[in-house]
Coordinates of C-alpha atoms and ligand atoms in Angstrom, one line a residue:
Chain H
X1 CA -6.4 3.7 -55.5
X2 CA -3.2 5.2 -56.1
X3 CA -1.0 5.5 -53.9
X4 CA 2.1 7.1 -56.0
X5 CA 1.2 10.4 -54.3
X6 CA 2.4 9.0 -51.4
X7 CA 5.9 9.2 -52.4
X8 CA 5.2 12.8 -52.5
X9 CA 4.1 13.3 -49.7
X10 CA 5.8 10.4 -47.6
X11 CA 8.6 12.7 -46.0
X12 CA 5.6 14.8 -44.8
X13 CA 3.6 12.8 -43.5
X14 CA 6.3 11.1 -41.5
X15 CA 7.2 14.4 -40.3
X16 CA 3.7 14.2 -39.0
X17 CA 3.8 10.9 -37.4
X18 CA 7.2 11.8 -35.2
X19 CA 5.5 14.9 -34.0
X20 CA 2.2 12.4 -32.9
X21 CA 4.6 10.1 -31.3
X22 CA 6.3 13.3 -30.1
X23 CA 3.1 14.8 -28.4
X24 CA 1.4 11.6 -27.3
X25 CA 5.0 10.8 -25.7
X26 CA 5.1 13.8 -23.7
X27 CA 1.4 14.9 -23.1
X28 CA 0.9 10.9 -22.0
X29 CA 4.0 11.2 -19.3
X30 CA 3.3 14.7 -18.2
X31 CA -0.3 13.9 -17.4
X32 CA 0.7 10.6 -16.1
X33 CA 2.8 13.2 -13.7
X34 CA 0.2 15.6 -12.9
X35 CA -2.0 12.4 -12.2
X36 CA 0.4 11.3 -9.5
X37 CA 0.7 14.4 -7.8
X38 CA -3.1 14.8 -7.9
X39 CA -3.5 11.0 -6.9
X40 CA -1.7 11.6 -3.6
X41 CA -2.7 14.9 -2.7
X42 CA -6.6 13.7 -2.6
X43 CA -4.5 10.9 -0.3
X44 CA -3.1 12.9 1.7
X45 CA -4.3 16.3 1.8
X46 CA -6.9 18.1 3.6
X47 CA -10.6 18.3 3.3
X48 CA -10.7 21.8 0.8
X49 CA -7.9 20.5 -0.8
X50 CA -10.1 17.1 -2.0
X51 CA -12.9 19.2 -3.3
X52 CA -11.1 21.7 -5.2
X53 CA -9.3 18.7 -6.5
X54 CA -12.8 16.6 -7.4
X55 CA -14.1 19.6 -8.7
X56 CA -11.2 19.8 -10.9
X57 CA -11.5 16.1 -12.3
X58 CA -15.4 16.3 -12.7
X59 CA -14.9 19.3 -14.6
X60 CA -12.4 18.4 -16.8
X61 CA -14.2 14.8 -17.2
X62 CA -17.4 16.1 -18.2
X63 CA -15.7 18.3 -21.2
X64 CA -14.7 17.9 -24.9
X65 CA -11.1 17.6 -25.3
X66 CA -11.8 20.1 -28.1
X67 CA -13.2 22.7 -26.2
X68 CA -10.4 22.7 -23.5
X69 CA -8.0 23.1 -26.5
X70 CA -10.3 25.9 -28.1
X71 CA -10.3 27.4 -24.0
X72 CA -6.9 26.7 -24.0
X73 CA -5.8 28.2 -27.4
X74 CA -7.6 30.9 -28.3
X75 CA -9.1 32.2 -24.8
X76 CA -5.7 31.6 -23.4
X77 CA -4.0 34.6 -24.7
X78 CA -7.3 36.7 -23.3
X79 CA -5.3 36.1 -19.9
X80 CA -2.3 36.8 -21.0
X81 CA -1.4 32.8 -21.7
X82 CA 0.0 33.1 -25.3
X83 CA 1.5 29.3 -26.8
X84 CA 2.6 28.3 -30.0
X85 CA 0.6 25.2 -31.1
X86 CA 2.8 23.0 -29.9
X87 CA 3.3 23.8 -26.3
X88 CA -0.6 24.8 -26.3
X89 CA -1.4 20.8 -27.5
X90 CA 1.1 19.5 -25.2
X91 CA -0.3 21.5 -21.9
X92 CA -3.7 20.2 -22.8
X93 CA -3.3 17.1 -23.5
X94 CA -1.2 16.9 -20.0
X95 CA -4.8 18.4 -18.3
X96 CA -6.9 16.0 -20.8
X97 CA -5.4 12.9 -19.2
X98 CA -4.8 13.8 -15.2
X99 CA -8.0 13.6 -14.0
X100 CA -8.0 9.6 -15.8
X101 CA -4.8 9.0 -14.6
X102 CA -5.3 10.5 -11.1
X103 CA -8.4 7.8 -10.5
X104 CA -6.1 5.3 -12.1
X105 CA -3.7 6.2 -9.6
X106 CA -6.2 6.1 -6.6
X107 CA -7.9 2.9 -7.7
X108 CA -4.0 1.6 -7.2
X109 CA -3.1 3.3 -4.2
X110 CA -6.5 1.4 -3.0
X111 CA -5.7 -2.1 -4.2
X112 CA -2.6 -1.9 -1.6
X113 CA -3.5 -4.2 1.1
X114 CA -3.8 -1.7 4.0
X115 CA -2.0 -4.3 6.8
X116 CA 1.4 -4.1 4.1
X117 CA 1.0 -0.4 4.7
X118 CA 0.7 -0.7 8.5
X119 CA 3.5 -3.0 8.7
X120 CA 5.7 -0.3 6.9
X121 CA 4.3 2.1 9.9
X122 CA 4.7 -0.2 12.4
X123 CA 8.4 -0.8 12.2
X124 CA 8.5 3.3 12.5
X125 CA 8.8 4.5 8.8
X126 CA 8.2 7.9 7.8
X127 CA 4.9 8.2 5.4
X128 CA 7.2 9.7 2.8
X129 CA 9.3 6.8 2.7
X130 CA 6.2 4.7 3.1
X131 CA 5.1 6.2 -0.4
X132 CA 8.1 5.7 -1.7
X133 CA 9.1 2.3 -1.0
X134 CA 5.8 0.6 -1.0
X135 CA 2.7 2.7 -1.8
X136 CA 4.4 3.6 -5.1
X137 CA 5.6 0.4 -6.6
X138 CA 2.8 -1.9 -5.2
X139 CA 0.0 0.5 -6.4
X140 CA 1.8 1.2 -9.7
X141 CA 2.0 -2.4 -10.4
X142 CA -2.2 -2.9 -10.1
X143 CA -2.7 0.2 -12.0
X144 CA -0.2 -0.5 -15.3
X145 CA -3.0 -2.5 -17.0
X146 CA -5.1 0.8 -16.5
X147 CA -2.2 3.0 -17.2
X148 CA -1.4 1.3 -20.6
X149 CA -5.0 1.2 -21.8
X150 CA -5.4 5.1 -21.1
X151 CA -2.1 6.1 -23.0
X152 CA -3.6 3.8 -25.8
X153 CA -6.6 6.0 -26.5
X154 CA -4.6 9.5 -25.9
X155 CA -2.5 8.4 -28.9
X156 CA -6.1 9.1 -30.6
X157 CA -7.1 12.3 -28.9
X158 CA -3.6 13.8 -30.7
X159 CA -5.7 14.3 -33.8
X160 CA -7.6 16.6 -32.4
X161 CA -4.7 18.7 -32.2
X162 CA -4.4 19.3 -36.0
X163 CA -7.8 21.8 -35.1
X164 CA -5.3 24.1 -33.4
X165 CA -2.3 23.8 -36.3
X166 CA -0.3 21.8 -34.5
X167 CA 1.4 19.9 -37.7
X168 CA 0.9 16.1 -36.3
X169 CA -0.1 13.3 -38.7
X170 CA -3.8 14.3 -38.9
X171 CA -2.8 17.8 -39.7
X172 CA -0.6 16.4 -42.5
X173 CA -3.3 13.5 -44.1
X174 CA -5.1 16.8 -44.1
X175 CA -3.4 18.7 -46.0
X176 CA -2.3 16.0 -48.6
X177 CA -6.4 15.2 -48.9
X178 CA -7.3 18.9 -49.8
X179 CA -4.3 19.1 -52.1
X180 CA -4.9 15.7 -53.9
X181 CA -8.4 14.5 -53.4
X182 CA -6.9 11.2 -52.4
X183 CA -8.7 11.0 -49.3
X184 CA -8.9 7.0 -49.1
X185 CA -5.5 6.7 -49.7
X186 CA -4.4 9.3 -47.2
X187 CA -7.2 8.2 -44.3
X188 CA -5.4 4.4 -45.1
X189 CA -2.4 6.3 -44.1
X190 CA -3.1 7.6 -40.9
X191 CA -5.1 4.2 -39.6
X192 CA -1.9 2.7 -40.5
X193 CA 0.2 4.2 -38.9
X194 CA -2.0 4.7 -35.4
X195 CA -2.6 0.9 -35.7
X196 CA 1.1 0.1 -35.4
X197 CA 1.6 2.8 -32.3
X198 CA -1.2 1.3 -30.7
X199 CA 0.0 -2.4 -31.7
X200 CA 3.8 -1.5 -29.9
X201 CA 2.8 0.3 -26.6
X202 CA 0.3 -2.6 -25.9
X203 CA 3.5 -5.3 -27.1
X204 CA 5.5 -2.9 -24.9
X205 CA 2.9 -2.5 -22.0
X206 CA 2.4 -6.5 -21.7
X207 CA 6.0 -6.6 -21.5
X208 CA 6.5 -4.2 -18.6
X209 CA 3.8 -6.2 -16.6
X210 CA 5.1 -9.1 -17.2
X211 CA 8.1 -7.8 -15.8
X212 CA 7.3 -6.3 -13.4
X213 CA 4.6 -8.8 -11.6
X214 CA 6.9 -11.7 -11.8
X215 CA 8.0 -11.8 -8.5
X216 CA 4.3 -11.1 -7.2
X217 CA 2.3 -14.1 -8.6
X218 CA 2.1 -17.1 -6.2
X219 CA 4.3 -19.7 -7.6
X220 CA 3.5 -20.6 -11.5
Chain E
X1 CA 5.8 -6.4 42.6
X2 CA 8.4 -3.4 42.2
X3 CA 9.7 -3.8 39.0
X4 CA 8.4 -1.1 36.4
X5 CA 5.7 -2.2 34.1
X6 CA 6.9 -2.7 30.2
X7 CA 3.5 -1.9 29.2
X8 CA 0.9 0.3 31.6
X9 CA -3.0 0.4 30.4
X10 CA -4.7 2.5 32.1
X11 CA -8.1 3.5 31.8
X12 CA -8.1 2.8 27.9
X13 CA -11.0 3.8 26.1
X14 CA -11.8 3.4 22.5
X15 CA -14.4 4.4 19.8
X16 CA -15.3 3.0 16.4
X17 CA -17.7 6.0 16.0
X18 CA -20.4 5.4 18.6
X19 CA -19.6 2.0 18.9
X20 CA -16.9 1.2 21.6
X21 CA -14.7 -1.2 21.3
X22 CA -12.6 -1.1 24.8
X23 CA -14.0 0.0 27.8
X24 CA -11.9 1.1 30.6
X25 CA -8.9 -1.6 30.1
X26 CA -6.7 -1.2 32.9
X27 CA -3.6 -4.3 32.2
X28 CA 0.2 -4.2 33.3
X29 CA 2.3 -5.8 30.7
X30 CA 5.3 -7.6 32.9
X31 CA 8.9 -6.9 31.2
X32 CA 10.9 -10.2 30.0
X33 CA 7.2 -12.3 30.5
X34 CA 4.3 -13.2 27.8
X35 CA 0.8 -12.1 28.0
X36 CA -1.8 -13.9 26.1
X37 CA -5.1 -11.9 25.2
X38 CA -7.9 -14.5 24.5
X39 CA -11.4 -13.8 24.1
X40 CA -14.6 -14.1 21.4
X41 CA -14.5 -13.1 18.0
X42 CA -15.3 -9.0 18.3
X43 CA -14.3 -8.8 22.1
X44 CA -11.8 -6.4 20.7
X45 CA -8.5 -7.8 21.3
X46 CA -7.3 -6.4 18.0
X47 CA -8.4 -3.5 18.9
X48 CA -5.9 -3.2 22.1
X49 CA -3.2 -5.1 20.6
X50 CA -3.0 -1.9 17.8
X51 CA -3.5 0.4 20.2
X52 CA -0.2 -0.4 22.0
X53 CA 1.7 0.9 19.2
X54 CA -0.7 3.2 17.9
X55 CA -1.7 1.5 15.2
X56 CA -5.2 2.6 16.4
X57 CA -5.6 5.5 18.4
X58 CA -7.2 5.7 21.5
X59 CA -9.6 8.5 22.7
X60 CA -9.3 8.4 26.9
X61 CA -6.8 6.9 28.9
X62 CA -3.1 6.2 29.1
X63 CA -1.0 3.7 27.4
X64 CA 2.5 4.0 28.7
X65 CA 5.4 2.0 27.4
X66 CA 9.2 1.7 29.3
X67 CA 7.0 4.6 31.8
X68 CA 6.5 7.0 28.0
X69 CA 3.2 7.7 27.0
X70 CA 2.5 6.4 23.3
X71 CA 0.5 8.5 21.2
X72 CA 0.0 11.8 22.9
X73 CA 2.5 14.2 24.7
X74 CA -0.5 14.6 27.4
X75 CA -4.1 13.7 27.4
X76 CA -5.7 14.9 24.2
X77 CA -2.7 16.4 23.0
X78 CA -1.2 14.0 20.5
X79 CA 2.7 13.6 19.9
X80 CA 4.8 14.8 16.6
X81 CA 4.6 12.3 14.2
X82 CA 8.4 11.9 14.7
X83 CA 8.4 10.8 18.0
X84 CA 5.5 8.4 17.3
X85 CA 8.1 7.1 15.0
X86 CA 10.6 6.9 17.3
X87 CA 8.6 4.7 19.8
X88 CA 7.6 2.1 17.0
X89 CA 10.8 1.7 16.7
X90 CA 11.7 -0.4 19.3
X91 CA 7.8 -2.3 19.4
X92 CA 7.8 -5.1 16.7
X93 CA 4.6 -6.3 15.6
X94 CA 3.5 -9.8 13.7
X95 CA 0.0 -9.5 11.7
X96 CA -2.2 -12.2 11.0
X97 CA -1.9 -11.7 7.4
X98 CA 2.1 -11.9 7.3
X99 CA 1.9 -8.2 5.5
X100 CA 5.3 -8.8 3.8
X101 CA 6.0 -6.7 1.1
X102 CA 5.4 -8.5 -1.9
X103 CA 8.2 -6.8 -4.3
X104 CA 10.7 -7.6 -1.9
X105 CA 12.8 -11.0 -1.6
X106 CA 12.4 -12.1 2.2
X107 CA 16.3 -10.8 3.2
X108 CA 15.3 -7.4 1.4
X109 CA 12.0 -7.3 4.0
X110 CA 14.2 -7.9 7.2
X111 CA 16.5 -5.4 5.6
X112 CA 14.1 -2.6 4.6
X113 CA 13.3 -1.1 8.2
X114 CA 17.1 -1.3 9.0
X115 CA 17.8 1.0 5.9
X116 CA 15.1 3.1 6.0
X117 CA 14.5 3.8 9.5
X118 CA 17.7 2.6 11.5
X119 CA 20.0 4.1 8.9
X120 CA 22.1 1.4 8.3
X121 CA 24.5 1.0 5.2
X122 CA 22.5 -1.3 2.8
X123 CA 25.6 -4.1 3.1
X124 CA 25.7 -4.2 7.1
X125 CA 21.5 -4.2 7.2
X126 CA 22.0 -7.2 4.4
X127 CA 24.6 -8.9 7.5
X128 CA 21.8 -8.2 9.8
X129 CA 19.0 -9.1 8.1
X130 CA 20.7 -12.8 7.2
X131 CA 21.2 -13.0 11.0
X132 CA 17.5 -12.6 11.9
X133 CA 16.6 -14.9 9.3
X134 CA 18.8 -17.2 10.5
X135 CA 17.4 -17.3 13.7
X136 CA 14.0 -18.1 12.7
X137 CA 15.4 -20.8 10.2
X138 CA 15.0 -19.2 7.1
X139 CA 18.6 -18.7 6.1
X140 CA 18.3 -21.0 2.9
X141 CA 15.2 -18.5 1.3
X142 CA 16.6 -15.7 1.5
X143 CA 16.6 -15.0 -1.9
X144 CA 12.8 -15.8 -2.4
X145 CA 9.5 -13.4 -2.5
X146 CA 6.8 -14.0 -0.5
X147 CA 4.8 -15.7 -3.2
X148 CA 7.8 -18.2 -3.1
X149 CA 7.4 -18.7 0.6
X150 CA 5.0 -21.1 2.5
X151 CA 2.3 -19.4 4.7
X152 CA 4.4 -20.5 7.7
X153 CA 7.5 -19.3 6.1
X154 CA 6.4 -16.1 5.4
X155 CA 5.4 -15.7 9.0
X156 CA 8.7 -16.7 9.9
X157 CA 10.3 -13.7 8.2
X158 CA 7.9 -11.3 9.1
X159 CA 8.9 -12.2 12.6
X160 CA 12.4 -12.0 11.6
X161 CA 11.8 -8.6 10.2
X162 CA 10.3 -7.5 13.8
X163 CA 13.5 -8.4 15.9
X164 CA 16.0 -7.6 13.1
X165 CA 14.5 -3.8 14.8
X166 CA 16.2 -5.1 18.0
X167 CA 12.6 -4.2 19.5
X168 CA 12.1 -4.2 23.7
X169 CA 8.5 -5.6 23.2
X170 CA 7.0 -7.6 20.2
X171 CA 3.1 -7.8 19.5
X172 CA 1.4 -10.9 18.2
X173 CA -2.1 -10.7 16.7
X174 CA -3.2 -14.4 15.9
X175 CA 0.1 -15.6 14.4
X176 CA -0.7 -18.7 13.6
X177 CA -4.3 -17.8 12.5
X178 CA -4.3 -18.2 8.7
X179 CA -1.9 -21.3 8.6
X180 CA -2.4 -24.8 7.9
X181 CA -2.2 -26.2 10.7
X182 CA 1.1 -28.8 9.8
X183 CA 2.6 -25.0 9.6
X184 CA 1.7 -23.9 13.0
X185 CA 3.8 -25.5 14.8
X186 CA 6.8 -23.8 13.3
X187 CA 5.7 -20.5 13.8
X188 CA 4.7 -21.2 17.9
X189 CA 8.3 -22.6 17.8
X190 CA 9.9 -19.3 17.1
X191 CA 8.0 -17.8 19.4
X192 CA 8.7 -20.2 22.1
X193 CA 12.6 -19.4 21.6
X194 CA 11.8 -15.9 21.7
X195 CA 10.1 -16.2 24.9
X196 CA 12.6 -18.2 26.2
X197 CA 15.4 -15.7 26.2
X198 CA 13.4 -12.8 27.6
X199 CA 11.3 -11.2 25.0
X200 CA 8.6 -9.2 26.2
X201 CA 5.6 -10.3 24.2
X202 CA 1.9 -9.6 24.2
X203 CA -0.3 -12.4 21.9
X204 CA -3.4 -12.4 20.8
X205 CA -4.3 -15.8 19.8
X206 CA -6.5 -18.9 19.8
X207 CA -3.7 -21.5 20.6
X208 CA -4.7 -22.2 23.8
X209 CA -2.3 -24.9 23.7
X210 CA 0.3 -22.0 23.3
X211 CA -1.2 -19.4 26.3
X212 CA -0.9 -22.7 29.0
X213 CA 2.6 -23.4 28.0
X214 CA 4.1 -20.5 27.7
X215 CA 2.3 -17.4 28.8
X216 CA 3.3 -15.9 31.8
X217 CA -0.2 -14.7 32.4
X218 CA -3.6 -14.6 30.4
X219 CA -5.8 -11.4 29.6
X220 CA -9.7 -12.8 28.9
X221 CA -11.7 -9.7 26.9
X222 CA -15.2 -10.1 25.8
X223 CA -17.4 -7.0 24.5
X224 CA -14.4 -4.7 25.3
X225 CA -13.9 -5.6 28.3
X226 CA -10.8 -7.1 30.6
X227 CA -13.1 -9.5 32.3
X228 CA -10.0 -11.4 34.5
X229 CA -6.0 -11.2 34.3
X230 CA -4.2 -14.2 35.9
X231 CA -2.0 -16.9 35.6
X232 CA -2.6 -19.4 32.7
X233 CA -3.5 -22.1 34.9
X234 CA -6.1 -20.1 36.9
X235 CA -7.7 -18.8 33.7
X236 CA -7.6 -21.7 31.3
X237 CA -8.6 -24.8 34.1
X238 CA -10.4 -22.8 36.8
X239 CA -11.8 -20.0 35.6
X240 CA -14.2 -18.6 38.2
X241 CA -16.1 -16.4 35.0
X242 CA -19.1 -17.8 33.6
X243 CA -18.3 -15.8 30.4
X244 CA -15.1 -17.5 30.5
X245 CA -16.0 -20.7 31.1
X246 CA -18.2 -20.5 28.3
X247 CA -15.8 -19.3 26.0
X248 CA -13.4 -22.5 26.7
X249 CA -16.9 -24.7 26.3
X250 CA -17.1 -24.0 22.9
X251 CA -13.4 -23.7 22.3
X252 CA -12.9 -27.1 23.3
X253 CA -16.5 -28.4 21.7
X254 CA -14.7 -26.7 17.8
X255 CA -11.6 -28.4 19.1
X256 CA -12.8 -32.0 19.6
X257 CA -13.5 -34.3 17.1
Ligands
ATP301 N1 -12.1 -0.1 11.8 C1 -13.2 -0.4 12.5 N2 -14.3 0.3 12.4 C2 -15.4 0.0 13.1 N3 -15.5 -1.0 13.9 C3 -14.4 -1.8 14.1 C4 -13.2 -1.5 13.4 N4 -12.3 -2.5 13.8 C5 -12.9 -3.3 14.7 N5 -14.2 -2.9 14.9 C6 -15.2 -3.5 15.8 O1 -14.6 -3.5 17.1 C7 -14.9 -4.7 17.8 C8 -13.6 -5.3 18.2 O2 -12.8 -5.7 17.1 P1 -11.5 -6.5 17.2 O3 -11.0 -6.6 15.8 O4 -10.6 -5.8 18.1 O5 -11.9 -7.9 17.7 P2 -11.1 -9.2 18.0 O6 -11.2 -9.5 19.4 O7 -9.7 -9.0 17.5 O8 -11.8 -10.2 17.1 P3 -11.2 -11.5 16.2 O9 -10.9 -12.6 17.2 O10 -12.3 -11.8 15.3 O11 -10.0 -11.0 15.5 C9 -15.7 -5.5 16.8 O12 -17.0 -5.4 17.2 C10 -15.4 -4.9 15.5 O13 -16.6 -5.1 14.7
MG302 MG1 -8.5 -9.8 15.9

């Protein structure tokens, strides 16, 4: 072992890690997003709007995230949809996670005791304020555990993003491997730095439910 | 008999698929009085209690309330969601289940509808919402959540979120139904004051003890039917039903000890 190259290299491959934490940061929230909107359109929305929508999450579900990068990257610009790297790993790994996050969402939205929903509507709110002001909070709080655990494994699906030259940490560990041989050293690397990531969103999730559920448990 | 009906049934049918749940209900609800629905588990009390506000809709029929027709602008043709809104407005409703929202602190329930529905500025619904609390005795937990609340407690404030609306007609289903029974008596008490100063109020419930004292007059349903309507005396110590007699047999067999 020797990790002197990693002196070297170190200014890279932190460069790397920011633009993991970077990716994962915004893929994770836009997805979460997307997830939402999709979540409470299959609520709401008509019959043909529900299938398209299933169709949608099946089909995404049932594929590599490496082939809907590979789709998205290089058979993008076929139809005239031309990204850098970056953007192009952000978009996908926005449509990687909805379809998750969109049955995280509904699995929430379900766990809302219907009569706390009907006593909203019985007092003559509107169902957009009914969203708002209880669907929304109430199924949020049953679906963080869910939530947290997703974002956890997207922070490894951003490796996959090196495929398409997007210069994250994998892309980095890469290039320091090829140009060193120090593979171990490099590979120790990257699980270190992914093990603290995971290790402060889970600190940070458990916090945030804590939080958030302390008013809700029956007296401790 | 010519004062206007606060709530007119007429001809109410209703469908759980092919099942159906109310058969040709035909029941005047008197303004300023009580009316007690009792009947078997299933006879679908529920069932009419949620169709008054809409809660459930109904397929045939009329339900009118203060003369309006709830649901539909004429038969079959429902009513903007809008103006639905604007008749729940002034029907309060009480669940079994309390169905406070949890994230809220009790004054922050009472105050909720006023803000978001009334339009009132949050500090004057906060003014308001202490009032109603006040009224049910619950002005010293304010501050607390539901899970901080006793079962008859919480039913206290959901009541006190239902006339914080300044409703003309408040509907009961089973209030005291999932308390222990110590805690029923201060829920019944609430409602006995509410009566008292002129509340129009349809109940569903089991306290029999409740429909003699203070109901104005008692609706018996079984299988979807209105088997009789009457006075509470009439239906609850001579009931001239055999279905009804034999729903107060077993009532008072569970009851006795
Ligand atoms: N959402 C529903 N879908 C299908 N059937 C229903 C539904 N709600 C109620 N029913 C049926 O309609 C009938 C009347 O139900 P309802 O809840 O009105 O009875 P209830 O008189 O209130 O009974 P309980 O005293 O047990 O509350 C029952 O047979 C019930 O199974
Ligand atoms: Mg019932």
């Amino acid at each position: 072992m020797d990790f002197g190259v990693l002196q070297q290299y170190g200014p890279l491959l932190l460069r790397g890690f920011a633009t993991t934490v970077f990716c994962w940061l915004v893929g994770t929230l836009l997805g979460m997003a997307l997830g939402l909107l999709i979540a409470l359109a299959q609520r709401y929305g008509g019959r043909p709007l529900r299938w398209i929508l299933q169709a949608y999450i099946e089909v995404i579900r049932g594929t590599p995230f490496l082939v809907q990068l590979f789709v998205l990257y290089y058979g993008g610009p076929l139809i005239g949809l031309r990204l850098d790297a970056v953007p192009a790993g952000l978009l996908g790994l926005t449509i990687y996670g909805s379809p998750y996050f969109a049955e995280i969402f509904r699995s929430g939205f379900t766990a809302v005791p219907v009569g706390q929903i009907e006593a909203a509507r019985a007092i003559g709110m509107a169902e957009p304020v009914v969203i708002r002001r209880i669907l929304l909070p109430l199924g949020l709080v049953s679906a963080l555990p869910a939530l947290v655990n997703f974002s956890i494994i997207l922070t490894k699906e951003t490796v996959i993003l090196s495929i398409i030259t997007v210069p994250e940490l994998m892309y980095q560990v890469s290039r320091m491997s090829t140009e060193t041989f120090r593979y171990l050293e490099a590979n120790l690397v990257l699980a270190l730095f992914f093990w603290g990531l995971v290790e402060a969103i889970s600190r940070l999730g458990r916090r945030l439910e804590r939080r958030i559920t302390k008013h809700l448990v029956e007296r401790v | 008999m010519v004062q206007a009906s606060a709530v007119e049934i007429r001809k109410v049918n209703k469908f759980y698929g092919p099942f159906q749940a109310l058969k040709d209900i035909d029941l005047s609800i008197p303004p300023g009085k009580v009316t007690c629905l009792i009947g078997p588990s299933g006879s679908g009390k529920s069932t009419l209690l949620r169709c008054i506000n809409f809660l459930e809709p109904y397929e045939s029929g009329k339900i009118l309330i203060d003369g309006q027709m709830i649901g539909y602008d004429a038969p079959g043709k429902p009513m903007s969601g809008r103006r639905l809104r604007d008749m729940r407005r002034s029907i309060g409703m009480v669940f079994q289940q309390f169905n406070l929202w949890p994230h809220m602190t009790a004054q922050q329930n009472v105050a909720e509808g006023l803000i978001r529905v009334r339009g009132l500025r949050k500090p004057d619904a906060e003014e308001r919402a202490a009032e109603a609390l006040r009224k049910v005795g619950m002005a010293d937990k304010m501050g607390n959540h539901p899970a901080r609340l006793s079962g008859g407690q919480q039913q206290r404030v959901a009541i006190a979120r239902a006339i914080a609306m300044e409703p003309r007609l408040m509907l009961f289903d089973e209030p005291t139904s999932a308390l222990d029974p110590e805690l029923v008596g201060e829920v019944l008490g609430v409602m006995k004051t509410l009566a008292s100063e002129g509340m129009t109020m349809v109940v569903v419930t089991h306290e029999m003890g409740f429909a003699a004292h203070v109901a104005d007059q008692v609706a018996f349903l079984e299988g979807g039917e209105l088997v009789a309507v009457d006075t509470p005396s009439t239906i609850l110590h001579h009931p001239r039903d055999a279905r009804i007699r034999a729903f107060l047999r077993t009532y008072h067999e569970r009851n006795a000890f």
